[in-house]
């Protein structure tokens, strides 16, 4: 603890017979060896200053920190969520977005197309993929599928009730389960997403309207299980969809009946 | 809710104040002076310098002493 | 823990400090029961946490592992659909599910292992550095018992499905309350201990340890109150959560870890620290910057940009204390690197100190937005967490235990082979784990950033080998843990070497050994 080098240990301190002595730190070093070590020992100051390069590095770091804080702080606003805005805040940006949204609303066809794409991304893409090609052997493709571009009633029915068991698409048989979307999506969303998949990836088929979806939903309201291929083929191809005029308003088309759990009862055998 | 914010504020201020107090105390108590003594304060006067206090149970101390003195010479050369 | 008469006499009347060595022996002996209790329980939770970890890790690449019902191929990765299809089987084996095992792993290693070990090491360091025998050792032991009860209740609650789902705070409030009480006892004890120290310099390690004992209850209490007991509004909870989550590492494990390194490296080598001045700068800059860091976990989250930016800047500023500490540790060890071959403590501690530098610089870089966008929500972050908590902190704790336990038990480690086996399994295991997760995480992050990549088909398939590699490295770590726990048990049972006292300090014995 003193500033000088410590004196050599007193002999009594090294007595290993003392009870309670911590043997582990008991040191019996030969005096010669100790002296050699001591000679080589350069007394350190404990006050080695910070190297100059470290001071420079610290200065640079602090400078960088100031610049970064100033540049990416969104103006220190409580509502400045975009660090790159630098002064344009969510309030203003939000207003601009709302205006753009209003402009887009003027064209219902565009809004309908956007709705379809959004629904596809949110609900369908995880299985059928963004490419619409599905996954070989697991999920059937939508691109070029005869079911997608074919009979309107059948494709609406598939989305409403889901599928189970072996199912042949473009010559390949898939054995899997598709969930029923009836309880999840309303007529407008189903129509939008069907219109989207019928006209994406090179598919070309007439659009599907929310009224048509509502009619098919009503027609099969009593069916509680998913379709099998045979059941589906029993629906006559291109049979007409009887739209009940103006009964369910298209603005509020979804029947609010609490849909029974449409748990696919059959497990696909892997 | 408001109580939570008050607790938060008090604790932030209190801890800032404690940090500053600790720093001031350390400076006044001479903790930032005589760094040499500070750095040596973990050694007792009876402890030799440069002697390892922990070894594998199978280390040959004679060999180690030779290695250590070689290392010390090597460090002294440049 | 047996009272043994032929080691350091346990029941002997306190010796007048005839010499420094006798004083040290009295201090070590006063620590014996509480510190060995903390170490023993820490190792128990380490083994438990390792078991949880292995199962969790295997479930990541093999979801059917330890699940009663096999998952159908098509719905393997879509738990929602699986739940709907198998509502009963998942409940049956609920406590074996990934969500519970992962939380059980995190909490048993973070609070059961790392914190118990940190308290044990911290208690011993405080007694050594205050230069007085432990005051009220039975109080410390009682806090240890309470702490373990809290952990056991908390882990059981998590497995029973009562986790709070808040990361790092999964223990339900009733378990957290027990833990908080236990910790508060330790904190008050630490202040008492500090107040009764012998006059003289407050060594830098004591600064770190005292501050850590003080910071952790503050963090733990604030986070539990603001998130669980009296919840603040949504997005504020997120920032409180990550302020806590990061500060458990930054203001609790880090100060104990580098504080211990500041003691062990000079003590083992027998030379004072390179620059005491630098160590003071390191401590105060860490205290200034670290508590701001948590916000970088929320980049892209719904928080004001300046909050996150301030966090990023503070995270990058952490380079200052880290580089300062790295210089200090390196310059102290320089010229003595050959000692790594001969001292288990130094080997573990220097490994940990080097990893501290690396992991901290990695952490600073990960806080920067452009890198964070790639690495966040990938295995890269998990790799970083293990790098910090294992390669840095756990290795230093192992090193400290190798130093402290012989001094408490009065006998020498039984086998150099077991120590070497422990070191190399731990070193290779953690290196392999960090490498697998870091590389796998980067690949995963780059692919996730590309919208054309197919998640199920491509990304999962590519990351799977890395996850298998992680499980294998975990097996390596487990071997080390079992070896160490066995070795520790031998020491506690007084089965270590004892020819004439610890051999490594008896030159005659050492030379006589073939």
PDB file of N, CA and C in Angstrom, chain C residues 48-67 95-98 100-102 105 470-471 474-475 478:
ATOM      1  N   UNK C  48     -29.624 -27.509 -14.930  1.00  0.00           N
ATOM      2  CA  UNK C  48     -31.029 -27.479 -15.342  1.00  0.00           C
ATOM      3  C   UNK C  48     -31.199 -26.643 -16.600  1.00  0.00           C
ATOM      4  N   UNK C  49     -30.582 -25.458 -16.596  1.00  0.00           N
ATOM      5  CA  UNK C  49     -30.697 -24.573 -17.758  1.00  0.00           C
ATOM      6  C   UNK C  49     -30.108 -25.193 -19.008  1.00  0.00           C
ATOM      7  N   UNK C  50     -29.042 -25.960 -18.840  1.00  0.00           N
ATOM      8  CA  UNK C  50     -28.432 -26.629 -19.989  1.00  0.00           C
ATOM      9  C   UNK C  50     -29.393 -27.662 -20.567  1.00  0.00           C
ATOM     10  N   UNK C  51     -30.070 -28.383 -19.682  1.00  0.00           N
ATOM     11  CA  UNK C  51     -31.052 -29.367 -20.166  1.00  0.00           C
ATOM     12  C   UNK C  51     -32.156 -28.664 -20.955  1.00  0.00           C
ATOM     13  N   UNK C  52     -32.717 -27.601 -20.379  1.00  0.00           N
ATOM     14  CA  UNK C  52     -33.747 -26.849 -21.108  1.00  0.00           C
ATOM     15  C   UNK C  52     -33.201 -26.370 -22.454  1.00  0.00           C
ATOM     16  N   UNK C  53     -31.955 -25.925 -22.439  1.00  0.00           N
ATOM     17  CA  UNK C  53     -31.361 -25.355 -23.648  1.00  0.00           C
ATOM     18  C   UNK C  53     -31.257 -26.401 -24.744  1.00  0.00           C
ATOM     19  N   UNK C  54     -30.787 -27.594 -24.382  1.00  0.00           N
ATOM     20  CA  UNK C  54     -30.601 -28.622 -25.394  1.00  0.00           C
ATOM     21  C   UNK C  54     -31.957 -28.984 -26.015  1.00  0.00           C
ATOM     22  N   UNK C  55     -32.965 -29.177 -25.158  1.00  0.00           N
ATOM     23  CA  UNK C  55     -34.279 -29.551 -25.685  1.00  0.00           C
ATOM     24  C   UNK C  55     -34.809 -28.430 -26.590  1.00  0.00           C
ATOM     25  N   UNK C  56     -34.691 -27.182 -26.119  1.00  0.00           N
ATOM     26  CA  UNK C  56     -35.170 -26.055 -26.911  1.00  0.00           C
ATOM     27  C   UNK C  56     -34.476 -26.002 -28.251  1.00  0.00           C
ATOM     28  N   UNK C  57     -33.169 -26.190 -28.211  1.00  0.00           N
ATOM     29  CA  UNK C  57     -32.390 -26.085 -29.436  1.00  0.00           C
ATOM     30  C   UNK C  57     -32.788 -27.180 -30.421  1.00  0.00           C
ATOM     31  N   UNK C  58     -32.994 -28.397 -29.919  1.00  0.00           N
ATOM     32  CA  UNK C  58     -33.369 -29.487 -30.822  1.00  0.00           C
ATOM     33  C   UNK C  58     -34.754 -29.242 -31.403  1.00  0.00           C
ATOM     34  N   UNK C  59     -35.652 -28.694 -30.591  1.00  0.00           N
ATOM     35  CA  UNK C  59     -36.999 -28.420 -31.089  1.00  0.00           C
ATOM     36  C   UNK C  59     -36.977 -27.429 -32.256  1.00  0.00           C
ATOM     37  N   UNK C  60     -35.949 -26.582 -32.297  1.00  0.00           N
ATOM     38  CA  UNK C  60     -35.893 -25.593 -33.375  1.00  0.00           C
ATOM     39  C   UNK C  60     -35.688 -26.253 -34.729  1.00  0.00           C
ATOM     40  N   UNK C  61     -34.898 -27.332 -34.772  1.00  0.00           N
ATOM     41  CA  UNK C  61     -34.717 -27.959 -36.088  1.00  0.00           C
ATOM     42  C   UNK C  61     -35.490 -29.262 -36.204  1.00  0.00           C
ATOM     43  N   UNK C  62     -36.075 -29.723 -35.094  1.00  0.00           N
ATOM     44  CA  UNK C  62     -36.843 -30.963 -35.130  1.00  0.00           C
ATOM     45  C   UNK C  62     -38.079 -30.798 -34.250  1.00  0.00           C
ATOM     46  N   UNK C  63     -39.105 -30.115 -34.759  1.00  0.00           N
ATOM     47  CA  UNK C  63     -40.229 -29.711 -33.906  1.00  0.00           C
ATOM     48  C   UNK C  63     -40.959 -30.873 -33.252  1.00  0.00           C
ATOM     49  N   UNK C  64     -40.774 -32.085 -33.754  1.00  0.00           N
ATOM     50  CA  UNK C  64     -41.492 -33.197 -33.152  1.00  0.00           C
ATOM     51  C   UNK C  64     -40.804 -33.745 -31.918  1.00  0.00           C
ATOM     52  N   UNK C  65     -39.573 -33.270 -31.665  1.00  0.00           N
ATOM     53  CA  UNK C  65     -38.805 -33.782 -30.542  1.00  0.00           C
ATOM     54  C   UNK C  65     -39.526 -33.492 -29.225  1.00  0.00           C
ATOM     55  N   UNK C  66     -39.741 -34.520 -28.411  1.00  0.00           N
ATOM     56  CA  UNK C  66     -40.426 -34.401 -27.137  1.00  0.00           C
ATOM     57  C   UNK C  66     -41.811 -33.788 -27.263  1.00  0.00           C
ATOM     58  N   UNK C  67     -42.485 -34.097 -28.367  1.00  0.00           N
ATOM     59  CA  UNK C  67     -43.879 -33.727 -28.534  1.00  0.00           C
ATOM     60  C   UNK C  67     -44.642 -35.021 -28.673  1.00  0.00           C
ATOM     61  N   UNK C  95     -46.229 -28.343 -21.063  1.00  0.00           N
ATOM     62  CA  UNK C  95     -44.997 -27.884 -20.421  1.00  0.00           C
ATOM     63  C   UNK C  95     -43.758 -28.281 -21.195  1.00  0.00           C
ATOM     64  N   UNK C  96     -43.955 -29.112 -22.214  1.00  0.00           N
ATOM     65  CA  UNK C  96     -42.809 -29.496 -23.034  1.00  0.00           C
ATOM     66  C   UNK C  96     -42.684 -28.645 -24.288  1.00  0.00           C
ATOM     67  N   UNK C  97     -43.551 -27.672 -24.442  1.00  0.00           N
ATOM     68  CA  UNK C  97     -43.531 -26.923 -25.696  1.00  0.00           C
ATOM     69  C   UNK C  97     -42.374 -25.943 -25.722  1.00  0.00           C
ATOM     70  N   UNK C  98     -42.032 -25.535 -26.917  1.00  0.00           N
ATOM     71  CA  UNK C  98     -40.909 -24.635 -27.129  1.00  0.00           C
ATOM     72  C   UNK C  98     -41.066 -23.353 -26.321  1.00  0.00           C
ATOM     73  N   UNK C 100     -42.452 -22.620 -23.591  1.00  0.00           N
ATOM     74  CA  UNK C 100     -42.175 -22.674 -22.156  1.00  0.00           C
ATOM     75  C   UNK C 100     -40.733 -23.076 -21.883  1.00  0.00           C
ATOM     76  N   UNK C 101     -40.222 -24.014 -22.675  1.00  0.00           N
ATOM     77  CA  UNK C 101     -38.852 -24.450 -22.426  1.00  0.00           C
ATOM     78  C   UNK C 101     -37.850 -23.343 -22.687  1.00  0.00           C
ATOM     79  N   UNK C 102     -38.114 -22.550 -23.702  1.00  0.00           N
ATOM     80  CA  UNK C 102     -37.169 -21.479 -23.984  1.00  0.00           C
ATOM     81  C   UNK C 102     -37.121 -20.491 -22.828  1.00  0.00           C
ATOM     82  N   UNK C 105     -35.338 -21.996 -19.989  1.00  0.00           N
ATOM     83  CA  UNK C 105     -33.885 -21.948 -20.215  1.00  0.00           C
ATOM     84  C   UNK C 105     -33.326 -20.581 -19.868  1.00  0.00           C
ATOM     85  N   UNK C 470     -25.695 -25.795 -33.877  1.00  0.00           N
ATOM     86  CA  UNK C 470     -25.842 -25.170 -32.567  1.00  0.00           C
ATOM     87  C   UNK C 470     -26.166 -26.224 -31.503  1.00  0.00           C
ATOM     88  N   UNK C 471     -27.048 -27.155 -31.841  1.00  0.00           N
ATOM     89  CA  UNK C 471     -27.369 -28.203 -30.877  1.00  0.00           C
ATOM     90  C   UNK C 471     -26.137 -29.025 -30.534  1.00  0.00           C
ATOM     91  N   UNK C 474     -23.975 -27.286 -28.254  1.00  0.00           N
ATOM     92  CA  UNK C 474     -24.577 -27.312 -26.923  1.00  0.00           C
ATOM     93  C   UNK C 474     -24.238 -28.595 -26.177  1.00  0.00           C
ATOM     94  N   UNK C 475     -24.155 -29.702 -26.925  1.00  0.00           N
ATOM     95  CA  UNK C 475     -23.770 -30.959 -26.283  1.00  0.00           C
ATOM     96  C   UNK C 475     -22.361 -30.843 -25.702  1.00  0.00           C
ATOM     97  N   UNK C 478     -22.495 -28.935 -22.577  1.00  0.00           N
ATOM     98  CA  UNK C 478     -23.064 -29.715 -21.477  1.00  0.00           C
ATOM     99  C   UNK C 478     -22.026 -30.619 -20.852  1.00  0.00           C
TER     100      UNK C 478
END
